[in-house]
Amino acid sequence: MLIQISSGRRALWYPTTEKDTSTDNHKIALFLPGFPNYPGKSHLIDMLLEMSYGVLVPMYSGTFESEGEFSIEESVEDVGRWYRFIKNGKFFTSLNTKKQLRIDEIILFSNSYGSLIAGLAMKTHSLPLIRKYFFLSPLWDMSSYKDDKVSRKIALETDRLLKFAFPLSHRFKNKKEFFRVITGMKNLEIMRQPTKAKI
């Protein structure tokens, strides 16, 4: 695992095990994790590596070592930022060495909050090199669950978890507004936009 840097933001890079990081063709999975998450390897990343995908996992803006403020809108911008990074193909392959990788395929793989961000990114970015999108347990259409006590309880537990386990790791642009969207009390205008990405 190596850290990649783009505009003060950080992402974790897991190259495939069967290929070295030379100029061979590479299949890349842009993996958008759930929220809150601790940066690190997971069984989903292992699965993608076994399928011969190198995996790039962004630390959303305003979380952990990534600059900026954390918000849904900034997370959507992170998708465009890391998509351009992958397309450019210049990866740190060791602590002080960057190499140009020839990118053969890009997929977008997402889980929970990451799936919300992936869906919104498809509405704001064209992402022409991404041909496949995967959504696991997508957080979507939260307003239809706003009166569901179980869903609201989960959101409150997430807020408590952030305060307890990640007190300094998420620098919210506006925490109150963030949880209003997550609990379906406020809709984002972007959700009504048509999809720009080709599927």
Coordinates of C-alpha atoms in Angstrom, one line a residue:
M1 CA 0.0 0.0 0.0
L2 CA 1.3 3.5 -1.0
I3 CA -0.2 6.9 -0.4
Q4 CA -1.0 9.0 -3.5
I5 CA -1.4 12.8 -3.3
S6 CA -3.4 15.1 -5.5
S7 CA -4.2 18.7 -4.6
G8 CA -3.5 18.1 -0.9
R9 CA -5.9 15.1 -0.9
R10 CA -4.7 11.6 -0.1
A11 CA -5.7 8.2 -1.4
L12 CA -4.4 4.7 -0.6
W13 CA -3.0 2.7 -3.6
Y14 CA -3.0 -1.1 -3.5
P15 CA -1.3 -2.3 -6.7
T16 CA -2.2 -5.8 -8.0
T17 CA -0.1 -8.6 -6.7
E18 CA 0.3 -10.4 -10.0
K19 CA 1.8 -7.4 -11.8
D20 CA 4.6 -5.2 -10.8
T21 CA 4.0 -1.4 -11.2
S22 CA 5.9 -1.1 -14.5
T23 CA 4.4 0.1 -17.8
D24 CA 2.2 -3.0 -18.3
N25 CA -1.5 -2.4 -18.8
H26 CA -3.4 -1.9 -15.6
K27 CA -7.0 -2.4 -14.5
I28 CA -7.9 0.1 -11.8
A29 CA -10.8 0.1 -9.3
L30 CA -11.6 3.5 -7.9
F31 CA -13.1 2.4 -4.6
L32 CA -15.4 4.7 -2.7
P33 CA -15.8 3.5 0.9
G34 CA -18.6 4.0 3.4
F35 CA -18.8 6.6 6.1
P36 CA -17.3 6.8 8.6
N37 CA -14.4 4.6 7.6
Y38 CA -10.9 4.1 8.8
P39 CA -8.4 4.1 5.9
G40 CA -7.1 0.6 5.4
K41 CA -7.5 -2.7 3.6
S42 CA -10.8 -4.6 3.7
H43 CA -12.2 -7.8 2.3
L44 CA -13.7 -5.8 -0.6
I45 CA -10.3 -4.5 -1.5
D46 CA -8.9 -8.0 -1.3
M47 CA -11.6 -9.2 -3.6
L48 CA -10.8 -6.6 -6.2
L49 CA -7.0 -7.4 -5.9
E50 CA -7.8 -11.0 -6.5
M51 CA -9.7 -10.0 -9.7
S52 CA -6.4 -8.3 -10.9
Y53 CA -7.6 -4.7 -10.2
G54 CA -5.2 -2.2 -8.6
V55 CA -7.3 -0.4 -6.0
L56 CA -7.3 3.4 -5.3
V57 CA -9.2 4.3 -2.1
P58 CA -9.6 8.1 -1.6
M59 CA -9.6 9.6 1.9
Y60 CA -12.5 12.0 1.3
S61 CA -11.7 15.7 1.5
G62 CA -11.6 16.8 5.1
T63 CA -11.0 13.4 6.5
F64 CA -7.8 12.0 8.0
E65 CA -4.8 13.3 6.1
S66 CA -6.8 14.9 3.2
E67 CA -7.0 18.6 3.1
G68 CA -10.3 20.5 2.8
E69 CA -13.7 20.2 4.5
F70 CA -15.9 17.1 4.6
S71 CA -19.2 17.3 2.8
I72 CA -21.3 15.4 0.3
E73 CA -20.4 18.0 -2.4
E74 CA -16.7 17.8 -1.7
S75 CA -16.8 14.0 -1.7
V76 CA -18.4 14.2 -5.2
E77 CA -15.6 16.5 -6.3
D78 CA -13.1 13.9 -5.0
V79 CA -14.4 11.4 -7.5
G80 CA -13.6 13.8 -10.4
R81 CA -10.2 14.6 -8.8
W82 CA -9.2 10.9 -8.4
Y83 CA -10.6 9.9 -11.8
R84 CA -8.3 12.5 -13.4
F85 CA -5.4 11.2 -11.3
I86 CA -6.0 7.6 -12.5
K87 CA -6.4 8.8 -16.1
N88 CA -3.1 10.6 -15.9
G89 CA -1.5 7.4 -14.7
K90 CA 1.4 8.8 -12.7
F91 CA 1.5 6.7 -9.5
F92 CA 3.9 6.6 -6.6
T93 CA 5.3 3.0 -6.9
S94 CA 7.7 3.5 -4.0
L95 CA 8.2 6.1 -1.4
N96 CA 10.1 8.5 -3.7
T97 CA 9.4 7.1 -7.2
K98 CA 6.6 7.9 -9.5
K99 CA 6.0 5.8 -12.6
Q100 CA 3.7 6.3 -15.6
L101 CA 1.2 3.4 -15.7
R102 CA -0.7 2.6 -18.9
I103 CA -4.4 2.3 -17.7
D104 CA -6.3 -0.3 -19.6
E105 CA -9.6 -0.2 -17.6
I106 CA -11.2 1.8 -14.8
I107 CA -14.2 0.7 -12.8
L108 CA -15.9 2.5 -10.0
F109 CA -16.7 0.4 -7.0
S110 CA -18.7 1.8 -4.0
N111 CA -20.2 0.9 -0.7
S112 CA -22.9 2.6 1.4
Y113 CA -22.1 6.3 1.6
G114 CA -19.6 5.8 -1.2
S115 CA -22.5 4.6 -3.4
L116 CA -24.4 7.8 -2.7
I117 CA -21.2 9.7 -3.8
A118 CA -20.8 7.5 -6.9
G119 CA -24.4 8.1 -8.0
L120 CA -24.0 11.8 -7.5
A121 CA -20.7 11.9 -9.3
M122 CA -22.4 10.2 -12.3
K123 CA -24.7 13.3 -12.4
T124 CA -21.8 15.9 -12.3
H125 CA -18.9 14.3 -14.1
S126 CA -18.9 12.6 -17.5
L127 CA -16.2 10.0 -16.5
P128 CA -15.9 8.5 -20.0
L129 CA -13.2 5.9 -19.2
I130 CA -15.3 4.2 -16.5
R131 CA -17.4 1.5 -18.1
K132 CA -18.6 -0.4 -15.0
Y133 CA -20.2 0.9 -11.8
F134 CA -20.8 -1.2 -8.7
F135 CA -23.0 -0.1 -5.8
L136 CA -23.0 -2.2 -2.6
S137 CA -25.6 -1.3 0.0
P138 CA -26.2 2.1 -1.6
L139 CA -27.3 5.0 0.6
W140 CA -29.8 6.6 -1.8
D141 CA -33.2 8.4 -1.7
M142 CA -32.8 9.1 2.0
S143 CA -36.0 11.2 2.0
S144 CA -38.1 8.0 1.6
Y145 CA -36.7 6.8 4.9
K146 CA -36.9 10.0 6.9
D147 CA -39.8 8.8 9.0
D148 CA -38.3 5.3 9.5
K149 CA -37.2 5.2 13.2
V150 CA -34.6 2.5 12.5
S151 CA -32.8 4.5 9.8
R152 CA -32.8 7.7 11.9
K153 CA -31.4 5.7 14.8
I154 CA -28.6 4.4 12.6
A155 CA -27.7 8.0 11.6
L156 CA -27.7 9.1 15.2
E157 CA -25.4 6.2 16.2
T158 CA -23.1 7.2 13.3
D159 CA -22.9 10.7 14.7
R160 CA -22.1 9.3 18.2
L161 CA -19.5 7.0 16.7
L162 CA -17.8 10.0 15.0
K163 CA -17.7 11.9 18.3
F164 CA -16.2 8.9 20.2
A165 CA -13.9 7.1 17.7
F166 CA -13.1 9.8 15.1
P167 CA -13.2 13.1 17.0
L168 CA -10.5 14.8 14.9
S169 CA -10.6 12.9 11.7
H170 CA -13.7 14.4 9.9
R171 CA -13.6 18.2 9.5
F172 CA -17.2 18.9 8.4
K173 CA -18.1 21.8 6.3
N174 CA -21.5 21.8 8.1
K175 CA -22.2 18.8 10.2
K176 CA -25.8 19.7 10.9
E177 CA -26.6 20.0 7.2
F178 CA -24.7 16.8 6.4
F179 CA -26.9 14.8 8.8
R180 CA -30.0 16.5 7.6
V181 CA -29.3 15.2 4.1
I182 CA -28.2 11.7 5.4
T183 CA -31.5 11.4 7.4
G184 CA -33.6 12.6 4.4
M185 CA -34.7 15.8 6.1
K186 CA -33.1 17.8 3.3
N187 CA -32.8 16.9 -0.4
L188 CA -29.8 17.8 -2.5
E189 CA -30.6 19.6 -5.8
I190 CA -28.0 17.5 -7.5
M191 CA -30.1 14.4 -7.0
R192 CA -32.7 15.6 -9.5
Q193 CA -30.1 16.2 -12.3
P194 CA -29.8 13.8 -15.2
T195 CA -26.8 11.4 -15.3
K196 CA -23.8 12.7 -17.3
A197 CA -21.8 9.5 -17.1
K198 CA -22.2 6.9 -19.8
I199 CA -23.3 3.5 -18.5

